Amino acid sequence: MVKKLYKHEIEAYLRVWIPMQLVLLGIALLARGIQLFESDTIAYNIINGSSVVAFVLTTVVSIGLTGVFAIVRFYKNLFTGEGYLSFTLPVTPTQHILTKLFTALAFEVATVAVVLLAVSVVTAGDVFTEVLKAISFLWGIAHRELKTHLTFYVIEFAVFILISVMTNTLLYYGCIAVGQLFKKNRVLAAVGVYFGYYAVTQVFGTILAVIGTVTSLFSDIENFFLIHGKEAVHWVLCGFTVWYALLGVAYAFLVRYILTHKLNLE
């Protein structure tokens, strides 16, 4: 049944995602085609500039809508009238959460891949070649200085990004779940929960910054980097990854608890 749930979720994404990405690639091709007719005229500069602006805006919208669609899917399927059908399926709340989470992650990664492809289309030619040369040059310098550390840095950073994306998605799920505990204006309540959580974390971060300033915390961190050098970066990346993973697990348990014990469908 879980496989069917994934299939249904993927099909729902594709109906929105494919047209969105086709528009992005179409504008990328249009922008690149305009560049082929390079001219010094004012009319050309306006058209070329407009195509670049349109491409940038479409890229931002493409990335944003993928995330928004993940939130909308979670809310509509589990906390509106559709939830009556969703929870009659032989699927546990945990499986519902993981299906939504992993499908959202897959399409967010796919969106980034399409964006990179679109950027390569727009910059095709001399610009793209120069960018590749610059990346290769910088990679060579970094590899000479860091050696095998660089490979592990890249892997650790990639894992950190994936965990961060999943944790942020679970945070949105958690806010939606808490928001539906209210009797009225549940969407507004979920937004309020998010901003309330954000405000609390900002206050907490400010307190930590003040503590670090008035104590020797920051100097201890600086000494740690000076003493341990390259290894310190591994500790930091792995530490943040573990921290975000723990937060994600906490958000997931919160959502699971509400789905299991406090579900109140519209």
PDB file of C-alpha atoms in Angstrom:
ATOM      1  CA  MET A   1       0.000   0.000   0.000  1.00  0.00           C
ATOM      2  CA  VAL A   2       2.913   2.321   0.708  1.00  0.00           C
ATOM      3  CA  LYS A   3       4.122   1.894  -2.868  1.00  0.00           C
ATOM      4  CA  LYS A   4       0.703   2.956  -4.148  1.00  0.00           C
ATOM      5  CA  LEU A   5       0.826   5.930  -1.805  1.00  0.00           C
ATOM      6  CA  TYR A   6       4.193   6.982  -3.253  1.00  0.00           C
ATOM      7  CA  LYS A   7       2.859   6.473  -6.781  1.00  0.00           C
ATOM      8  CA  HIS A   8      -0.180   8.636  -6.097  1.00  0.00           C
ATOM      9  CA  GLU A   9       1.974  11.323  -4.471  1.00  0.00           C
ATOM     10  CA  ILE A  10       4.470  11.388  -7.342  1.00  0.00           C
ATOM     11  CA  GLU A  11       1.706  11.601  -9.945  1.00  0.00           C
ATOM     12  CA  ALA A  12       0.157  14.537  -8.074  1.00  0.00           C
ATOM     13  CA  TYR A  13       3.519  16.328  -8.050  1.00  0.00           C
ATOM     14  CA  LEU A  14       4.209  15.630 -11.716  1.00  0.00           C
ATOM     15  CA  ARG A  15       0.943  17.240 -12.832  1.00  0.00           C
ATOM     16  CA  VAL A  16       2.188  20.539 -11.419  1.00  0.00           C
ATOM     17  CA  TRP A  17       5.949  20.097 -11.520  1.00  0.00           C
ATOM     18  CA  ILE A  18       6.445  19.159 -15.180  1.00  0.00           C
ATOM     19  CA  PRO A  19       4.614  22.197 -16.659  1.00  0.00           C
ATOM     20  CA  MET A  20       6.466  24.450 -14.229  1.00  0.00           C
ATOM     21  CA  GLN A  21       9.865  23.098 -15.263  1.00  0.00           C
ATOM     22  CA  LEU A  22       8.965  23.202 -18.966  1.00  0.00           C
ATOM     23  CA  VAL A  23       8.179  26.915 -18.580  1.00  0.00           C
ATOM     24  CA  LEU A  24      11.540  27.432 -16.866  1.00  0.00           C
ATOM     25  CA  LEU A  25      13.464  25.607 -19.589  1.00  0.00           C
ATOM     26  CA  GLY A  26      11.453  27.374 -22.278  1.00  0.00           C
ATOM     27  CA  ILE A  27      12.359  30.797 -20.891  1.00  0.00           C
ATOM     28  CA  ALA A  28      15.990  29.658 -20.586  1.00  0.00           C
ATOM     29  CA  LEU A  29      16.026  28.693 -24.273  1.00  0.00           C
ATOM     30  CA  LEU A  30      14.346  31.975 -25.195  1.00  0.00           C
ATOM     31  CA  ALA A  31      16.903  33.970 -23.217  1.00  0.00           C
ATOM     32  CA  ARG A  32      19.754  32.055 -24.842  1.00  0.00           C
ATOM     33  CA  GLY A  33      18.239  32.519 -28.305  1.00  0.00           C
ATOM     34  CA  ILE A  34      18.021  36.282 -27.786  1.00  0.00           C
ATOM     35  CA  GLN A  35      21.700  36.344 -26.795  1.00  0.00           C
ATOM     36  CA  LEU A  36      22.637  34.872 -30.173  1.00  0.00           C
ATOM     37  CA  PHE A  37      21.454  38.076 -31.888  1.00  0.00           C
ATOM     38  CA  GLU A  38      23.757  40.288 -29.861  1.00  0.00           C
ATOM     39  CA  SER A  39      23.431  43.962 -30.713  1.00  0.00           C
ATOM     40  CA  ASP A  40      24.278  47.367 -29.251  1.00  0.00           C
ATOM     41  CA  THR A  41      20.843  48.827 -29.886  1.00  0.00           C
ATOM     42  CA  ILE A  42      18.652  50.038 -27.029  1.00  0.00           C
ATOM     43  CA  ALA A  43      15.788  47.809 -28.131  1.00  0.00           C
ATOM     44  CA  TYR A  44      18.009  44.714 -27.975  1.00  0.00           C
ATOM     45  CA  ASN A  45      19.357  45.621 -24.533  1.00  0.00           C
ATOM     46  CA  ILE A  46      15.814  46.043 -23.223  1.00  0.00           C
ATOM     47  CA  ILE A  47      14.677  42.713 -24.680  1.00  0.00           C
ATOM     48  CA  ASN A  48      17.798  40.893 -23.492  1.00  0.00           C
ATOM     49  CA  GLY A  49      17.564  42.384 -20.004  1.00  0.00           C
ATOM     50  CA  SER A  50      13.883  41.514 -19.787  1.00  0.00           C
ATOM     51  CA  SER A  51      14.562  37.908 -20.764  1.00  0.00           C
ATOM     52  CA  VAL A  52      17.214  37.606 -18.050  1.00  0.00           C
ATOM     53  CA  VAL A  53      14.877  39.112 -15.445  1.00  0.00           C
ATOM     54  CA  ALA A  54      12.109  36.743 -16.565  1.00  0.00           C
ATOM     55  CA  PHE A  55      14.493  33.796 -16.234  1.00  0.00           C
ATOM     56  CA  VAL A  56      15.578  34.803 -12.729  1.00  0.00           C
ATOM     57  CA  LEU A  57      11.986  35.328 -11.590  1.00  0.00           C
ATOM     58  CA  THR A  58      10.890  32.012 -13.084  1.00  0.00           C
ATOM     59  CA  THR A  59      13.763  30.252 -11.334  1.00  0.00           C
ATOM     60  CA  VAL A  60      12.773  31.711  -7.974  1.00  0.00           C
ATOM     61  CA  VAL A  61       9.116  30.844  -8.555  1.00  0.00           C
ATOM     62  CA  SER A  62      10.027  27.301  -9.629  1.00  0.00           C
ATOM     63  CA  ILE A  63      12.007  26.627  -6.472  1.00  0.00           C
ATOM     64  CA  GLY A  64       9.446  28.333  -4.246  1.00  0.00           C
ATOM     65  CA  LEU A  65       6.406  26.607  -5.718  1.00  0.00           C
ATOM     66  CA  THR A  66       7.971  23.177  -5.243  1.00  0.00           C
ATOM     67  CA  GLY A  67       8.265  23.850  -1.521  1.00  0.00           C
ATOM     68  CA  VAL A  68       4.814  25.422  -1.317  1.00  0.00           C
ATOM     69  CA  PHE A  69       3.246  22.470  -3.122  1.00  0.00           C
ATOM     70  CA  ALA A  70       4.823  20.097  -0.582  1.00  0.00           C
ATOM     71  CA  ILE A  71       3.181  22.045   2.243  1.00  0.00           C
ATOM     72  CA  VAL A  72      -0.177  22.221   0.472  1.00  0.00           C
ATOM     73  CA  ARG A  73      -0.138  18.482  -0.257  1.00  0.00           C
ATOM     74  CA  PHE A  74       0.572  17.685   3.385  1.00  0.00           C
ATOM     75  CA  TYR A  75      -2.187  19.952   4.661  1.00  0.00           C
ATOM     76  CA  LYS A  76      -4.891  18.989   2.157  1.00  0.00           C
ATOM     77  CA  ASN A  77      -4.276  15.232   2.305  1.00  0.00           C
ATOM     78  CA  LEU A  78      -4.087  14.911   6.079  1.00  0.00           C
ATOM     79  CA  PHE A  79      -5.950  17.805   7.691  1.00  0.00           C
ATOM     80  CA  THR A  80      -8.886  18.614   5.414  1.00  0.00           C
ATOM     81  CA  GLY A  81     -11.796  16.530   4.177  1.00  0.00           C
ATOM     82  CA  GLU A  82      -9.342  14.415   2.171  1.00  0.00           C
ATOM     83  CA  GLY A  83      -7.982  13.169   5.485  1.00  0.00           C
ATOM     84  CA  TYR A  84     -11.094  11.018   5.972  1.00  0.00           C
ATOM     85  CA  LEU A  85      -9.993   8.985   2.966  1.00  0.00           C
ATOM     86  CA  SER A  86      -6.264   9.128   3.764  1.00  0.00           C
ATOM     87  CA  PHE A  87      -6.732   7.672   7.233  1.00  0.00           C
ATOM     88  CA  THR A  88      -8.985   4.867   6.062  1.00  0.00           C
ATOM     89  CA  LEU A  89      -6.037   3.444   4.113  1.00  0.00           C
ATOM     90  CA  PRO A  90      -3.980   0.654   5.742  1.00  0.00           C
ATOM     91  CA  VAL A  91      -1.107   3.092   6.266  1.00  0.00           C
ATOM     92  CA  THR A  92       0.290   4.332   9.573  1.00  0.00           C
ATOM     93  CA  PRO A  93       0.735   8.039  10.414  1.00  0.00           C
ATOM     94  CA  THR A  94       4.503   7.515  10.267  1.00  0.00           C
ATOM     95  CA  GLN A  95       4.225   6.158   6.730  1.00  0.00           C
ATOM     96  CA  HIS A  96       2.073   9.123   5.721  1.00  0.00           C
ATOM     97  CA  ILE A  97       4.692  11.526   7.075  1.00  0.00           C
ATOM     98  CA  LEU A  98       7.628   9.743   5.441  1.00  0.00           C
ATOM     99  CA  THR A  99       5.831   9.457   2.094  1.00  0.00           C
ATOM    100  CA  LYS A 100       5.143  13.182   2.050  1.00  0.00           C
ATOM    101  CA  LEU A 101       8.664  14.004   3.278  1.00  0.00           C
ATOM    102  CA  PHE A 102      10.680  11.857   0.867  1.00  0.00           C
ATOM    103  CA  THR A 103       8.541  12.777  -2.137  1.00  0.00           C
ATOM    104  CA  ALA A 104       8.968  16.467  -1.327  1.00  0.00           C
ATOM    105  CA  LEU A 105      12.733  15.998  -0.932  1.00  0.00           C
ATOM    106  CA  ALA A 106      13.013  14.136  -4.251  1.00  0.00           C
ATOM    107  CA  PHE A 107      11.204  16.872  -6.163  1.00  0.00           C
ATOM    108  CA  GLU A 108      13.153  19.638  -4.452  1.00  0.00           C
ATOM    109  CA  VAL A 109      16.399  17.952  -5.523  1.00  0.00           C
ATOM    110  CA  ALA A 110      14.991  17.449  -9.025  1.00  0.00           C
ATOM    111  CA  THR A 111      14.022  21.129  -9.162  1.00  0.00           C
ATOM    112  CA  VAL A 112      17.575  22.170  -8.290  1.00  0.00           C
ATOM    113  CA  ALA A 113      18.861  19.857 -11.044  1.00  0.00           C
ATOM    114  CA  VAL A 114      16.508  21.455 -13.602  1.00  0.00           C
ATOM    115  CA  VAL A 115      17.533  24.930 -12.436  1.00  0.00           C
ATOM    116  CA  LEU A 116      21.200  24.043 -12.957  1.00  0.00           C
ATOM    117  CA  LEU A 117      20.352  22.722 -16.420  1.00  0.00           C
ATOM    118  CA  ALA A 118      18.474  25.927 -17.203  1.00  0.00           C
ATOM    119  CA  VAL A 119      21.415  28.043 -16.016  1.00  0.00           C
ATOM    120  CA  SER A 120      23.757  26.031 -18.242  1.00  0.00           C
ATOM    121  CA  VAL A 121      21.430  26.704 -21.185  1.00  0.00           C
ATOM    122  CA  VAL A 122      21.363  30.458 -20.551  1.00  0.00           C
ATOM    123  CA  THR A 123      25.151  30.618 -20.099  1.00  0.00           C
ATOM    124  CA  ALA A 124      25.957  28.166 -22.915  1.00  0.00           C
ATOM    125  CA  GLY A 125      29.004  29.110 -24.942  1.00  0.00           C
ATOM    126  CA  ASP A 126      31.946  31.193 -23.806  1.00  0.00           C
ATOM    127  CA  VAL A 127      30.412  32.114 -20.444  1.00  0.00           C
ATOM    128  CA  PHE A 128      29.691  28.496 -19.556  1.00  0.00           C
ATOM    129  CA  THR A 129      33.198  27.465 -20.589  1.00  0.00           C
ATOM    130  CA  GLU A 130      34.756  30.180 -18.443  1.00  0.00           C
ATOM    131  CA  VAL A 131      32.622  29.177 -15.464  1.00  0.00           C
ATOM    132  CA  LEU A 132      33.752  25.559 -15.814  1.00  0.00           C
ATOM    133  CA  LYS A 133      37.376  26.678 -16.054  1.00  0.00           C
ATOM    134  CA  ALA A 134      36.987  28.813 -12.928  1.00  0.00           C
ATOM    135  CA  ILE A 135      35.394  25.950 -11.007  1.00  0.00           C
ATOM    136  CA  SER A 136      38.126  23.562 -12.140  1.00  0.00           C
ATOM    137  CA  PHE A 137      40.830  26.058 -11.183  1.00  0.00           C
ATOM    138  CA  LEU A 138      39.369  26.689  -7.737  1.00  0.00           C
ATOM    139  CA  TRP A 139      38.847  22.971  -7.152  1.00  0.00           C
ATOM    140  CA  GLY A 140      42.488  22.324  -8.026  1.00  0.00           C
ATOM    141  CA  ILE A 141      43.707  24.940  -5.553  1.00  0.00           C
ATOM    142  CA  ALA A 142      41.390  23.632  -2.820  1.00  0.00           C
ATOM    143  CA  HIS A 143      42.436  20.036  -3.478  1.00  0.00           C
ATOM    144  CA  ARG A 144      46.128  20.897  -3.214  1.00  0.00           C
ATOM    145  CA  GLU A 145      45.548  22.656   0.099  1.00  0.00           C
ATOM    146  CA  LEU A 146      43.021  20.270   1.636  1.00  0.00           C
ATOM    147  CA  LYS A 147      43.720  16.972  -0.171  1.00  0.00           C
ATOM    148  CA  THR A 148      41.255  14.236   0.944  1.00  0.00           C
ATOM    149  CA  HIS A 149      39.627  16.639   3.392  1.00  0.00           C
ATOM    150  CA  LEU A 150      37.988  18.419   0.456  1.00  0.00           C
ATOM    151  CA  THR A 151      36.137  15.295  -0.691  1.00  0.00           C
ATOM    152  CA  PHE A 152      34.805  14.693   2.796  1.00  0.00           C
ATOM    153  CA  TYR A 153      33.854  18.373   3.119  1.00  0.00           C
ATOM    154  CA  VAL A 154      31.750  18.111  -0.037  1.00  0.00           C
ATOM    155  CA  ILE A 155      30.066  14.895   1.113  1.00  0.00           C
ATOM    156  CA  GLU A 156      29.426  16.226   4.608  1.00  0.00           C
ATOM    157  CA  PHE A 157      28.057  19.497   3.265  1.00  0.00           C
ATOM    158  CA  ALA A 158      25.757  17.664   0.836  1.00  0.00           C
ATOM    159  CA  VAL A 159      24.421  15.494   3.668  1.00  0.00           C
ATOM    160  CA  PHE A 160      23.979  18.597   5.824  1.00  0.00           C
ATOM    161  CA  ILE A 161      21.964  20.317   3.076  1.00  0.00           C
ATOM    162  CA  LEU A 162      19.704  17.274   2.614  1.00  0.00           C
ATOM    163  CA  ILE A 163      19.116  16.924   6.357  1.00  0.00           C
ATOM    164  CA  SER A 164      18.447  20.672   6.615  1.00  0.00           C
ATOM    165  CA  VAL A 165      15.867  20.552   3.825  1.00  0.00           C
ATOM    166  CA  MET A 166      14.099  17.601   5.440  1.00  0.00           C
ATOM    167  CA  THR A 167      14.175  19.266   8.864  1.00  0.00           C
ATOM    168  CA  ASN A 168      12.747  22.509   7.504  1.00  0.00           C
ATOM    169  CA  THR A 169      10.017  20.558   5.728  1.00  0.00           C
ATOM    170  CA  LEU A 170       9.195  18.719   8.953  1.00  0.00           C
ATOM    171  CA  LEU A 171       9.108  22.075  10.755  1.00  0.00           C
ATOM    172  CA  TYR A 172       6.424  23.270   8.325  1.00  0.00           C
ATOM    173  CA  TYR A 173       4.558  20.001   8.854  1.00  0.00           C
ATOM    174  CA  GLY A 174       4.791  20.508  12.610  1.00  0.00           C
ATOM    175  CA  CYS A 175       3.415  24.046  12.410  1.00  0.00           C
ATOM    176  CA  ILE A 176       0.521  22.825  10.259  1.00  0.00           C
ATOM    177  CA  ALA A 177      -0.168  20.004  12.716  1.00  0.00           C
ATOM    178  CA  VAL A 178      -0.161  22.354  15.707  1.00  0.00           C
ATOM    179  CA  GLY A 179      -2.267  24.901  13.797  1.00  0.00           C
ATOM    180  CA  GLN A 180      -5.016  22.362  13.162  1.00  0.00           C
ATOM    181  CA  LEU A 181      -5.491  22.001  16.924  1.00  0.00           C
ATOM    182  CA  PHE A 182      -7.260  25.362  16.808  1.00  0.00           C
ATOM    183  CA  LYS A 183     -10.989  25.386  16.092  1.00  0.00           C
ATOM    184  CA  LYS A 184     -10.968  28.305  13.632  1.00  0.00           C
ATOM    185  CA  ASN A 185      -8.576  29.878  11.137  1.00  0.00           C
ATOM    186  CA  ARG A 186      -6.258  26.881  11.174  1.00  0.00           C
ATOM    187  CA  VAL A 187      -4.066  28.083   8.326  1.00  0.00           C
ATOM    188  CA  LEU A 188      -3.539  31.439  10.013  1.00  0.00           C
ATOM    189  CA  ALA A 189      -2.887  29.610  13.269  1.00  0.00           C
ATOM    190  CA  ALA A 190      -0.215  27.486  11.572  1.00  0.00           C
ATOM    191  CA  VAL A 191       1.427  30.631  10.175  1.00  0.00           C
ATOM    192  CA  GLY A 192       1.291  32.165  13.641  1.00  0.00           C
ATOM    193  CA  VAL A 193       2.874  29.059  15.155  1.00  0.00           C
ATOM    194  CA  TYR A 194       5.708  29.273  12.638  1.00  0.00           C
ATOM    195  CA  PHE A 195       6.445  32.930  13.311  1.00  0.00           C
ATOM    196  CA  GLY A 196       6.138  32.331  17.050  1.00  0.00           C
ATOM    197  CA  TYR A 197       8.651  29.497  16.784  1.00  0.00           C
ATOM    198  CA  TYR A 198      10.931  31.679  14.661  1.00  0.00           C
ATOM    199  CA  ALA A 199      10.760  34.494  17.236  1.00  0.00           C
ATOM    200  CA  VAL A 200      11.613  32.122  20.082  1.00  0.00           C
ATOM    201  CA  THR A 201      14.604  30.693  18.213  1.00  0.00           C
ATOM    202  CA  GLN A 202      15.839  34.198  17.407  1.00  0.00           C
ATOM    203  CA  VAL A 203      15.636  35.198  21.073  1.00  0.00           C
ATOM    204  CA  PHE A 204      17.411  31.992  22.055  1.00  0.00           C
ATOM    205  CA  GLY A 205      20.133  32.640  19.446  1.00  0.00           C
ATOM    206  CA  THR A 206      20.571  36.199  20.709  1.00  0.00           C
ATOM    207  CA  ILE A 207      20.963  34.934  24.276  1.00  0.00           C
ATOM    208  CA  LEU A 208      23.610  32.457  23.147  1.00  0.00           C
ATOM    209  CA  ALA A 209      25.425  35.231  21.243  1.00  0.00           C
ATOM    210  CA  VAL A 210      25.437  37.422  24.358  1.00  0.00           C
ATOM    211  CA  ILE A 211      26.695  34.551  26.493  1.00  0.00           C
ATOM    212  CA  GLY A 212      29.433  33.874  23.942  1.00  0.00           C
ATOM    213  CA  THR A 213      30.423  37.538  23.972  1.00  0.00           C
ATOM    214  CA  VAL A 214      30.643  37.997  27.752  1.00  0.00           C
ATOM    215  CA  THR A 215      32.329  34.650  28.340  1.00  0.00           C
ATOM    216  CA  SER A 216      35.270  32.928  26.703  1.00  0.00           C
ATOM    217  CA  LEU A 217      33.044  30.795  24.474  1.00  0.00           C
ATOM    218  CA  PHE A 218      33.956  32.504  21.189  1.00  0.00           C
ATOM    219  CA  SER A 219      37.665  32.553  22.013  1.00  0.00           C
ATOM    220  CA  ASP A 220      37.487  28.856  22.913  1.00  0.00           C
ATOM    221  CA  ILE A 221      35.889  28.134  19.536  1.00  0.00           C
ATOM    222  CA  GLU A 222      38.573  30.168  17.782  1.00  0.00           C
ATOM    223  CA  ASN A 223      41.311  28.279  19.651  1.00  0.00           C
ATOM    224  CA  PHE A 224      39.617  24.998  18.722  1.00  0.00           C
ATOM    225  CA  PHE A 225      39.863  25.882  15.022  1.00  0.00           C
ATOM    226  CA  LEU A 226      43.477  27.056  15.387  1.00  0.00           C
ATOM    227  CA  ILE A 227      44.534  23.886  17.167  1.00  0.00           C
ATOM    228  CA  HIS A 228      42.626  21.301  15.166  1.00  0.00           C
ATOM    229  CA  GLY A 229      42.651  23.079  11.782  1.00  0.00           C
ATOM    230  CA  LYS A 230      41.071  21.079   8.984  1.00  0.00           C
ATOM    231  CA  GLU A 231      39.608  18.498  11.356  1.00  0.00           C
ATOM    232  CA  ALA A 232      37.591  21.233  13.088  1.00  0.00           C
ATOM    233  CA  VAL A 233      35.559  21.799   9.914  1.00  0.00           C
ATOM    234  CA  HIS A 234      34.546  18.124   9.945  1.00  0.00           C
ATOM    235  CA  TRP A 235      33.421  18.441  13.554  1.00  0.00           C
ATOM    236  CA  VAL A 236      31.376  21.540  12.779  1.00  0.00           C
ATOM    237  CA  LEU A 237      29.687  20.083   9.688  1.00  0.00           C
ATOM    238  CA  CYS A 238      28.927  16.788  11.409  1.00  0.00           C
ATOM    239  CA  GLY A 239      27.796  18.580  14.567  1.00  0.00           C
ATOM    240  CA  PHE A 240      25.320  20.786  12.718  1.00  0.00           C
ATOM    241  CA  THR A 241      24.100  17.789  10.728  1.00  0.00           C
ATOM    242  CA  VAL A 242      23.415  15.808  13.897  1.00  0.00           C
ATOM    243  CA  TRP A 243      21.715  18.815  15.499  1.00  0.00           C
ATOM    244  CA  TYR A 244      19.410  19.337  12.524  1.00  0.00           C
ATOM    245  CA  ALA A 245      18.706  15.603  12.366  1.00  0.00           C
ATOM    246  CA  LEU A 246      17.655  15.611  16.035  1.00  0.00           C
ATOM    247  CA  LEU A 247      15.394  18.609  15.407  1.00  0.00           C
ATOM    248  CA  GLY A 248      13.866  16.813  12.422  1.00  0.00           C
ATOM    249  CA  VAL A 249      13.172  13.718  14.526  1.00  0.00           C
ATOM    250  CA  ALA A 250      11.557  15.898  17.202  1.00  0.00           C
ATOM    251  CA  TYR A 251       9.317  17.605  14.607  1.00  0.00           C
ATOM    252  CA  ALA A 252       8.403  14.217  13.118  1.00  0.00           C
ATOM    253  CA  PHE A 253       7.429  12.822  16.530  1.00  0.00           C
ATOM    254  CA  LEU A 254       5.317  15.923  17.184  1.00  0.00           C
ATOM    255  CA  VAL A 255       3.453  15.495  13.896  1.00  0.00           C
ATOM    256  CA  ARG A 256       3.039  11.765  14.500  1.00  0.00           C
ATOM    257  CA  TYR A 257       1.649  12.373  18.004  1.00  0.00           C
ATOM    258  CA  ILE A 258      -0.908  14.873  16.724  1.00  0.00           C
ATOM    259  CA  LEU A 259      -1.948  12.632  13.819  1.00  0.00           C
ATOM    260  CA  THR A 260      -2.324   9.700  16.198  1.00  0.00           C
ATOM    261  CA  HIS A 261      -3.917  11.314  19.259  1.00  0.00           C
ATOM    262  CA  LYS A 262      -5.119  14.834  18.409  1.00  0.00           C
ATOM    263  CA  LEU A 263      -6.364  14.622  14.839  1.00  0.00           C
ATOM    264  CA  ASN A 264      -9.273  16.964  14.210  1.00  0.00           C
ATOM    265  CA  LEU A 265     -10.246  17.010  10.547  1.00  0.00           C
ATOM    266  CA  GLU A 266     -12.159  19.884   8.995  1.00  0.00           C
TER     267      GLU A 266
END
